[in-house]
PDB file of C-alpha atoms and ligand atoms in Angstrom:
ATOM      1  CA  MET A   5      93.231  22.574  49.114  1.00 55.00           C
ATOM      2  CA  ASP A   6      90.829  21.704  46.316  1.00 62.00           C
ATOM      3  CA  SER A   7      92.320  22.689  42.951  1.00 66.00           C
ATOM      4  CA  SER A   8      88.957  22.778  41.157  1.00 70.00           C
ATOM      5  CA  TYR A   9      87.932  25.371  43.708  1.00 77.00           C
ATOM      6  CA  VAL A  10      90.558  27.731  42.238  1.00 83.00           C
ATOM      7  CA  VAL A  11      88.413  28.036  39.112  1.00 86.00           C
ATOM      8  CA  TRP A  12      85.498  29.179  41.265  1.00 83.00           C
ATOM      9  CA  VAL A  13      87.669  31.716  43.065  1.00 83.00           C
ATOM     10  CA  PHE A  14      88.790  33.072  39.670  1.00 88.00           C
ATOM     11  CA  LEU A  15      85.247  33.159  38.264  1.00 88.00           C
ATOM     12  CA  ALA A  16      83.896  34.836  41.404  1.00 84.00           C
ATOM     13  CA  ALA A  17      86.568  37.522  41.173  1.00 86.00           C
ATOM     14  CA  LEU A  18      85.913  37.889  37.419  1.00 90.00           C
ATOM     15  CA  VAL A  19      82.245  38.608  38.152  1.00 89.00           C
ATOM     16  CA  THR A  20      83.343  41.409  40.501  1.00 88.00           C
ATOM     17  CA  ALA A  21      85.444  42.894  37.675  1.00 92.00           C
ATOM     18  CA  VAL A  22      82.562  42.816  35.186  1.00 93.00           C
ATOM     19  CA  ALA A  23      80.292  44.444  37.789  1.00 91.00           C
ATOM     20  CA  THR A  24      82.498  47.547  37.617  1.00 93.00           C
ATOM     21  CA  GLY A  25      81.383  48.126  34.012  1.00 94.00           C
ATOM     22  CA  VAL A  26      77.764  48.378  35.173  1.00 91.00           C
ATOM     23  CA  GLY A  27      78.705  51.668  36.840  1.00 88.00           C
ATOM     24  CA  ALA A  28      79.161  53.289  33.417  1.00 91.00           C
ATOM     25  CA  LEU A  29      75.609  52.460  32.288  1.00 89.00           C
ATOM     26  CA  PRO A  30      73.899  55.652  33.608  1.00 86.00           C
ATOM     27  CA  PHE A  31      75.978  57.541  31.032  1.00 86.00           C
ATOM     28  CA  PHE A  32      74.270  55.585  28.238  1.00 86.00           C
ATOM     29  CA  PHE A  33      71.243  57.797  28.905  1.00 82.00           C
ATOM     30  CA  THR A  34      73.080  61.101  29.195  1.00 75.00           C
ATOM     31  CA  ARG A  35      75.550  61.360  26.348  1.00 63.00           C
ATOM     32  CA  GLU A  36      75.706  65.123  26.377  1.00 64.00           C
ATOM     33  CA  ILE A  37      76.898  66.463  29.695  1.00 65.00           C
ATOM     34  CA  ALA A  38      76.534  70.183  30.364  1.00 66.00           C
ATOM     35  CA  ALA A  39      79.623  71.912  31.763  1.00 66.00           C
ATOM     36  CA  HIS A  40      78.165  72.549  35.206  1.00 69.00           C
ATOM     37  CA  TRP A  41      77.494  68.827  35.643  1.00 76.00           C
ATOM     38  CA  LEU A  42      81.238  68.193  35.371  1.00 76.00           C
ATOM     39  CA  GLY A  43      81.720  69.380  38.949  1.00 85.00           C
ATOM     40  CA  VAL A  44      78.734  67.357  40.175  1.00 88.00           C
ATOM     41  CA  ALA A  45      80.148  64.217  38.528  1.00 84.00           C
ATOM     42  CA  GLY A  46      83.572  64.934  40.076  1.00 86.00           C
ATOM     43  CA  ALA A  47      81.968  65.433  43.496  1.00 91.00           C
ATOM     44  CA  LEU A  48      80.105  62.133  43.102  1.00 90.00           C
ATOM     45  CA  ALA A  49      83.343  60.348  42.181  1.00 88.00           C
ATOM     46  CA  SER A  50      85.091  61.960  45.191  1.00 92.00           C
ATOM     47  CA  GLY A  51      82.421  60.871  47.681  1.00 92.00           C
ATOM     48  CA  ILE A  52      82.399  57.289  46.372  1.00 89.00           C
ATOM     49  CA  MET A  53      86.206  57.069  46.470  1.00 88.00           C
ATOM     50  CA  LEU A  54      86.414  58.562  49.981  1.00 92.00           C
ATOM     51  CA  ALA A  55      83.823  56.129  51.370  1.00 90.00           C
ATOM     52  CA  ALA A  56      85.570  53.183  49.664  1.00 86.00           C
ATOM     53  CA  SER A  57      88.877  54.371  51.179  1.00 89.00           C
ATOM     54  CA  PHE A  58      87.374  54.608  54.673  1.00 90.00           C
ATOM     55  CA  SER A  59      86.099  51.003  54.455  1.00 85.00           C
ATOM     56  CA  LEU A  60      89.514  49.748  53.300  1.00 85.00           C
ATOM     57  CA  LEU A  61      91.316  51.767  55.996  1.00 90.00           C
ATOM     58  CA  TYR A  62      89.021  50.428  58.682  1.00 88.00           C
ATOM     59  CA  ALA A  63      89.682  46.833  57.593  1.00 85.00           C
ATOM     60  CA  GLY A  64      93.440  47.470  57.376  1.00 89.00           C
ATOM     61  CA  LEU A  65      93.761  49.253  60.733  1.00 93.00           C
ATOM     62  CA  GLN A  66      91.800  46.509  62.465  1.00 91.00           C
ATOM     63  CA  SER A  67      94.364  43.902  61.447  1.00 88.00           C
ATOM     64  CA  HIS A  68      97.634  45.910  61.699  1.00 92.00           C
ATOM     65  CA  ILE A  69      97.896  49.635  62.432  1.00 95.00           C
ATOM     66  CA  ALA A  70     101.603  50.139  61.588  1.00 96.00           C
ATOM     67  CA  LEU A  71     101.459  48.213  58.281  1.00 94.00           C
ATOM     68  CA  SER A  72      98.330  50.127  57.254  1.00 94.00           C
ATOM     69  CA  LEU A  73     100.041  53.423  58.021  1.00 96.00           C
ATOM     70  CA  VAL A  74     103.114  52.474  55.970  1.00 96.00           C
ATOM     71  CA  GLY A  75     100.748  51.546  53.126  1.00 93.00           C
ATOM     72  CA  VAL A  76      98.907  54.893  53.327  1.00 95.00           C
ATOM     73  CA  VAL A  77     102.163  56.882  53.192  1.00 96.00           C
ATOM     74  CA  LEU A  78     103.531  54.870  50.259  1.00 94.00           C
ATOM     75  CA  GLY A  79     100.186  55.140  48.443  1.00 91.00           C
ATOM     76  CA  MET A  80     100.285  58.938  48.767  1.00 93.00           C
ATOM     77  CA  VAL A  81     103.911  59.171  47.692  1.00 94.00           C
ATOM     78  CA  LEU A  82     103.348  56.976  44.637  1.00 90.00           C
ATOM     79  CA  VAL A  83     100.353  58.914  43.321  1.00 87.00           C
ATOM     80  CA  ALA A  84     102.087  62.234  43.982  1.00 90.00           C
ATOM     81  CA  ALA A  85     105.151  61.016  42.070  1.00 89.00           C
ATOM     82  CA  VAL A  86     103.084  59.713  39.132  1.00 85.00           C
ATOM     83  CA  ASP A  87     101.118  62.976  39.092  1.00 84.00           C
ATOM     84  CA  ARG A  88     104.328  65.033  38.873  1.00 86.00           C
ATOM     85  CA  LEU A  89     105.846  62.776  36.219  1.00 83.00           C
ATOM     86  CA  LEU A  90     102.719  63.009  34.076  1.00 78.00           C
ATOM     87  CA  ALA A  91     102.598  66.789  34.430  1.00 76.00           C
ATOM     88  CA  ARG A  92     106.195  67.057  33.265  1.00 77.00           C
ATOM     89  CA  TYR A  93     106.409  64.370  30.595  1.00 71.00           C
ATOM     90  CA  SER A  94     102.816  63.951  29.328  1.00 64.00           C
ATOM     91  CA  ALA A  95     103.815  64.893  25.785  1.00 63.00           C
ATOM     92  CA  LEU A  96     106.267  61.983  25.718  1.00 60.00           C
ATOM     93  CA  VAL A  97     103.713  59.326  26.716  1.00 59.00           C
ATOM     94  CA  PRO A  98     102.055  57.599  23.709  1.00 56.00           C
ATOM     95  CA  GLY A  99      98.757  59.363  23.059  1.00 57.00           C
ATOM     96  CA  GLY A 100      99.448  62.004  25.676  1.00 53.00           C
ATOM     97  CA  GLY A 101     100.449  64.722  23.262  1.00 52.00           C
ATOM     98  CA  GLN A 102      97.244  64.600  21.236  1.00 54.00           C
ATOM     99  CA  PHE A 103      95.106  65.945  24.068  1.00 56.00           C
ATOM    100  CA  THR A 104      94.703  69.679  23.930  1.00 56.00           C
ATOM    101  CA  ASN A 105      93.787  69.810  27.599  1.00 66.00           C
ATOM    102  CA  GLN A 106      96.688  68.172  29.411  1.00 68.00           C
ATOM    103  CA  THR A 107      95.035  68.523  32.844  1.00 74.00           C
ATOM    104  CA  ASP A 108      92.000  66.515  31.696  1.00 81.00           C
ATOM    105  CA  TRP A 109      94.223  63.862  30.177  1.00 83.00           C
ATOM    106  CA  ARG A 110      96.330  63.577  33.338  1.00 84.00           C
ATOM    107  CA  GLN A 111      93.253  63.241  35.542  1.00 85.00           C
ATOM    108  CA  MET A 112      91.698  60.560  33.334  1.00 89.00           C
ATOM    109  CA  LEU A 113      94.907  58.538  33.339  1.00 89.00           C
ATOM    110  CA  LEU A 114      95.408  58.992  37.088  1.00 89.00           C
ATOM    111  CA  ILE A 115      91.938  57.810  38.077  1.00 91.00           C
ATOM    112  CA  VAL A 116      92.270  54.668  35.931  1.00 92.00           C
ATOM    113  CA  VAL A 117      95.758  53.958  37.354  1.00 90.00           C
ATOM    114  CA  VAL A 118      94.761  54.587  40.978  1.00 89.00           C
ATOM    115  CA  MET A 119      91.541  52.570  40.764  1.00 91.00           C
ATOM    116  CA  THR A 120      93.418  49.698  39.057  1.00 92.00           C
ATOM    117  CA  VAL A 121      96.095  49.700  41.764  1.00 88.00           C
ATOM    118  CA  HIS A 122      93.462  49.714  44.525  1.00 88.00           C
ATOM    119  CA  SER A 123      91.881  46.602  42.959  1.00 90.00           C
ATOM    120  CA  ILE A 124      95.090  44.646  43.569  1.00 89.00           C
ATOM    121  CA  ALA A 125      94.531  44.872  47.326  1.00 86.00           C
ATOM    122  CA  GLU A 126      90.884  43.909  46.901  1.00 85.00           C
ATOM    123  CA  GLY A 127      91.804  40.901  44.727  1.00 87.00           C
ATOM    124  CA  VAL A 128      94.119  39.708  47.488  1.00 86.00           C
ATOM    125  CA  GLY A 129      91.243  40.258  49.923  1.00 83.00           C
ATOM    126  CA  ILE A 130      88.966  37.996  47.858  1.00 83.00           C
ATOM    127  CA  GLY A 131      91.623  35.254  47.574  1.00 84.00           C
ATOM    128  CA  VAL A 132      92.527  35.347  51.275  1.00 81.00           C
ATOM    129  CA  SER A 133      88.911  35.172  52.404  1.00 78.00           C
ATOM    130  CA  PHE A 134      88.330  32.127  50.154  1.00 78.00           C
ATOM    131  CA  GLY A 135      91.632  30.650  51.342  1.00 73.00           C
ATOM    132  CA  LYS A 136      90.446  30.529  54.928  1.00 66.00           C
ATOM    133  CA  LEU A 137      88.235  27.696  53.644  1.00 59.00           C
ATOM    134  CA  GLU A 138      85.176  29.412  55.002  1.00 59.00           C
ATOM    135  CA  SER A 139      83.355  29.599  51.711  1.00 62.00           C
ATOM    136  CA  THR A 140      80.658  31.837  53.201  1.00 68.00           C
ATOM    137  CA  LEU A 141      83.290  34.445  54.098  1.00 69.00           C
ATOM    138  CA  GLY A 142      84.764  34.232  50.577  1.00 75.00           C
ATOM    139  CA  LEU A 143      81.334  34.545  49.030  1.00 77.00           C
ATOM    140  CA  VAL A 144      80.303  37.455  51.244  1.00 75.00           C
ATOM    141  CA  THR A 145      83.578  39.277  50.494  1.00 75.00           C
ATOM    142  CA  THR A 146      83.138  38.648  46.762  1.00 80.00           C
ATOM    143  CA  ILE A 147      79.560  39.942  46.744  1.00 79.00           C
ATOM    144  CA  ALA A 148      80.567  42.962  48.824  1.00 76.00           C
ATOM    145  CA  ILE A 149      83.407  43.833  46.449  1.00 81.00           C
ATOM    146  CA  ALA A 150      81.301  43.165  43.325  1.00 83.00           C
ATOM    147  CA  VAL A 151      78.568  45.511  44.509  1.00 79.00           C
ATOM    148  CA  HIS A 152      80.933  48.250  45.680  1.00 81.00           C
ATOM    149  CA  ASN A 153      82.656  47.991  42.287  1.00 89.00           C
ATOM    150  CA  ILE A 154      79.491  49.301  40.601  1.00 87.00           C
ATOM    151  CA  PRO A 155      79.681  52.782  42.168  1.00 87.00           C
ATOM    152  CA  GLU A 156      83.458  52.697  41.615  1.00 90.00           C
ATOM    153  CA  GLY A 157      82.808  52.173  37.901  1.00 92.00           C
ATOM    154  CA  LEU A 158      80.446  55.139  38.189  1.00 90.00           C
ATOM    155  CA  ALA A 159      83.276  57.139  39.805  1.00 90.00           C
ATOM    156  CA  ILE A 160      85.671  56.331  36.942  1.00 93.00           C
ATOM    157  CA  SER A 161      83.004  57.081  34.320  1.00 92.00           C
ATOM    158  CA  SER A 162      82.114  60.342  36.094  1.00 88.00           C
ATOM    159  CA  VAL A 163      85.651  61.495  35.388  1.00 89.00           C
ATOM    160  CA  LEU A 164      86.029  60.005  31.870  1.00 92.00           C
ATOM    161  CA  VAL A 165      82.647  60.630  30.188  1.00 90.00           C
ATOM    162  CA  PRO A 166      82.339  64.393  30.877  1.00 86.00           C
ATOM    163  CA  ARG A 167      85.829  64.732  29.336  1.00 85.00           C
ATOM    164  CA  GLY A 168      84.704  63.192  26.058  1.00 85.00           C
ATOM    165  CA  VAL A 169      85.168  59.416  26.465  1.00 90.00           C
ATOM    166  CA  ALA A 170      82.273  57.307  25.060  1.00 91.00           C
ATOM    167  CA  TRP A 171      80.158  55.562  27.735  1.00 91.00           C
ATOM    168  CA  TRP A 172      81.057  52.071  26.459  1.00 93.00           C
ATOM    169  CA  LYS A 173      84.753  52.909  26.514  1.00 94.00           C
ATOM    170  CA  ALA A 174      84.313  54.182  30.082  1.00 94.00           C
ATOM    171  CA  ALA A 175      82.622  50.836  30.878  1.00 95.00           C
ATOM    172  CA  LEU A 176      85.595  48.934  29.419  1.00 95.00           C
ATOM    173  CA  TRP A 177      88.067  51.076  31.378  1.00 95.00           C
ATOM    174  CA  SER A 178      86.006  50.407  34.504  1.00 95.00           C
ATOM    175  CA  VAL A 179      86.190  46.645  33.939  1.00 95.00           C
ATOM    176  CA  PHE A 180      89.917  46.999  33.191  1.00 95.00           C
ATOM    177  CA  SER A 181      90.438  48.766  36.536  1.00 94.00           C
ATOM    178  CA  SER A 182      89.071  45.683  38.318  1.00 93.00           C
ATOM    179  CA  LEU A 183      90.974  43.024  36.348  1.00 93.00           C
ATOM    180  CA  PRO A 184      93.611  42.756  39.127  1.00 92.00           C
ATOM    181  CA  GLN A 185      90.827  41.249  41.255  1.00 90.00           C
ATOM    182  CA  PRO A 186      90.582  37.879  39.422  1.00 90.00           C
ATOM    183  CA  LEU A 187      94.330  37.977  38.665  1.00 90.00           C
ATOM    184  CA  MET A 188      95.317  38.489  42.319  1.00 89.00           C
ATOM    185  CA  ALA A 189      92.562  36.367  43.915  1.00 87.00           C
ATOM    186  CA  VAL A 190      94.003  33.077  42.624  1.00 88.00           C
ATOM    187  CA  PRO A 191      97.607  33.408  43.929  1.00 89.00           C
ATOM    188  CA  ALA A 192      96.269  34.874  47.187  1.00 85.00           C
ATOM    189  CA  TYR A 193      93.991  31.846  47.537  1.00 85.00           C
ATOM    190  CA  TRP A 194      96.847  29.397  46.850  1.00 84.00           C
ATOM    191  CA  PHE A 195      99.358  31.112  49.148  1.00 83.00           C
ATOM    192  CA  VAL A 196      96.965  32.476  51.702  1.00 79.00           C
ATOM    193  CA  GLU A 197      99.457  32.520  54.586  1.00 81.00           C
ATOM    194  CA  ALA A 198     102.055  34.377  52.520  1.00 84.00           C
ATOM    195  CA  PHE A 199      99.553  36.977  51.339  1.00 84.00           C
ATOM    196  CA  LYS A 200      97.819  37.658  54.649  1.00 83.00           C
ATOM    197  CA  PRO A 201     100.394  40.179  55.985  1.00 83.00           C
ATOM    198  CA  PHE A 202     100.050  42.062  52.680  1.00 86.00           C
ATOM    199  CA  LEU A 203      96.404  42.923  53.360  1.00 87.00           C
ATOM    200  CA  PRO A 204      96.725  45.761  55.935  1.00 91.00           C
ATOM    201  CA  PHE A 205      99.552  47.243  53.833  1.00 91.00           C
ATOM    202  CA  GLY A 206      97.609  46.857  50.576  1.00 89.00           C
ATOM    203  CA  PHE A 207      94.392  48.293  52.013  1.00 89.00           C
ATOM    204  CA  GLY A 208      96.317  51.244  53.471  1.00 91.00           C
ATOM    205  CA  PHE A 209      98.119  51.787  50.145  1.00 91.00           C
ATOM    206  CA  ALA A 210      94.840  51.751  48.191  1.00 89.00           C
ATOM    207  CA  ALA A 211      93.172  54.157  50.638  1.00 91.00           C
ATOM    208  CA  GLY A 212      96.160  56.541  50.704  1.00 91.00           C
ATOM    209  CA  ALA A 213      96.297  56.663  46.895  1.00 90.00           C
ATOM    210  CA  MET A 214      92.553  57.261  46.483  1.00 89.00           C
ATOM    211  CA  ILE A 215      92.213  59.919  49.209  1.00 93.00           C
ATOM    212  CA  TRP A 216      95.241  61.790  47.864  1.00 91.00           C
ATOM    213  CA  LEU A 217      93.880  61.761  44.300  1.00 89.00           C
ATOM    214  CA  VAL A 218      90.482  63.023  45.457  1.00 91.00           C
ATOM    215  CA  PHE A 219      91.935  66.070  47.200  1.00 93.00           C
ATOM    216  CA  SER A 220      94.754  66.856  44.791  1.00 88.00           C
ATOM    217  CA  GLU A 221      92.840  66.537  41.508  1.00 84.00           C
ATOM    218  CA  ILE A 222      89.209  65.479  41.398  1.00 86.00           C
ATOM    219  CA  LEU A 223      87.700  67.617  44.158  1.00 90.00           C
ATOM    220  CA  THR A 224      89.783  70.712  43.429  1.00 88.00           C
ATOM    221  CA  ASP A 225      88.733  70.470  39.789  1.00 83.00           C
ATOM    222  CA  ALA A 226      85.058  70.032  40.724  1.00 88.00           C
ATOM    223  CA  LEU A 227      85.243  73.238  42.789  1.00 91.00           C
ATOM    224  CA  GLU A 228      86.424  75.175  39.730  1.00 87.00           C
ATOM    225  CA  ASP A 229      83.361  74.207  37.672  1.00 79.00           C
ATOM    226  CA  THR A 230      80.598  74.128  40.271  1.00 88.00           C
ATOM    227  CA  PRO A 231      79.638  76.193  43.365  1.00 93.00           C
ATOM    228  CA  SER A 232      81.177  74.869  46.578  1.00 94.00           C
ATOM    229  CA  GLU A 233      77.733  74.391  48.208  1.00 96.00           C
ATOM    230  CA  THR A 234      76.717  71.996  45.442  1.00 94.00           C
ATOM    231  CA  VAL A 235      80.031  70.117  45.514  1.00 94.00           C
ATOM    232  CA  ALA A 236      79.926  69.820  49.329  1.00 96.00           C
ATOM    233  CA  SER A 237      76.339  68.534  49.276  1.00 96.00           C
ATOM    234  CA  VAL A 238      77.036  65.922  46.595  1.00 95.00           C
ATOM    235  CA  VAL A 239      80.258  64.705  48.311  1.00 95.00           C
ATOM    236  CA  THR A 240      78.511  64.417  51.694  1.00 97.00           C
ATOM    237  CA  LEU A 241      75.537  62.513  50.292  1.00 96.00           C
ATOM    238  CA  ALA A 242      77.768  60.279  48.151  1.00 93.00           C
ATOM    239  CA  ILE A 243      79.846  59.273  51.214  1.00 93.00           C
ATOM    240  CA  VAL A 244      76.735  58.423  53.241  1.00 94.00           C
ATOM    241  CA  GLY A 245      75.121  56.667  50.280  1.00 91.00           C
ATOM    242  CA  MET A 246      78.175  54.512  49.528  1.00 86.00           C
ATOM    243  CA  LEU A 247      78.747  53.530  53.190  1.00 87.00           C
ATOM    244  CA  ALA A 248      75.053  52.721  53.701  1.00 87.00           C
ATOM    245  CA  PHE A 249      75.052  50.748  50.449  1.00 81.00           C
ATOM    246  CA  GLN A 250      78.035  48.653  51.560  1.00 77.00           C
ATOM    247  CA  LEU A 251      76.452  48.066  54.969  1.00 79.00           C
ATOM    248  CA  VAL A 252      73.153  46.917  53.443  1.00 78.00           C
ATOM    249  CA  ILE A 253      74.702  44.502  50.924  1.00 68.00           C
ATOM    250  CA  ALA A 254      77.266  42.995  53.308  1.00 63.00           C
ATOM    251  CA  PRO A 255      76.649  43.769  56.978  1.00 57.00           C
ATOM    252  CA  GLY A 256      79.699  43.286  59.160  1.00 50.00           C
ATOM    253  CA  THR A 257      82.344  43.081  56.408  1.00 48.00           C
TER     254      THR A 257
HETATM  255 ZN1   ZN B 304      87.190  49.274  45.706  1.00 77.13          ZN
END
């Protein structure tokens, strides 16, 4: 295994992390967001997260059904537990008490946590695909993840910006959520055989956490602000758009 290659694996995964920040850029042009757009932004985030979850689930189930299922269940349980803890103890968390709207604060924190956790599995995915020493596979996986990170940054920003976070801060949080990608890609590349069984579990975990968060928080909140017809239309189109986008940039991954 070529040690200088590790640097390239790290840099490739770092590029994917930076790409996530690009997703916040549309908010540079729309600083003021009217209340009814809050639901549309939430619906957009939901559709993107659901489509990303489906892709991860599909990849996980193809390699190991039982491990993927265990991952999904644990992903759900973890987010549900964090959600309950935050609801109960938010005033005790540093910075948590200063938000007048505790629901908003909890949702912002949850989406950053869940999207960061889901990047761990994707970082392992990048490292493992490079580790197979088929550099084309590694490169294709990296490009696929980098490009799908852009709408994921948009999903995070769609939750943060309408709740008062500056667009550039949303961009930084988006990049932060993808930092596990370069951090996990390198060990996964070095110890590819050890990390391989983790993938179906990790993909299932990421999908379970994201789908749960969509239905427990983001989508239910969107339906409070915006008519259900609008929310349903945006979610449907966002799912199709994200899946088509992934298919166009990396067919067959
Ligand atoms: Zn992702």
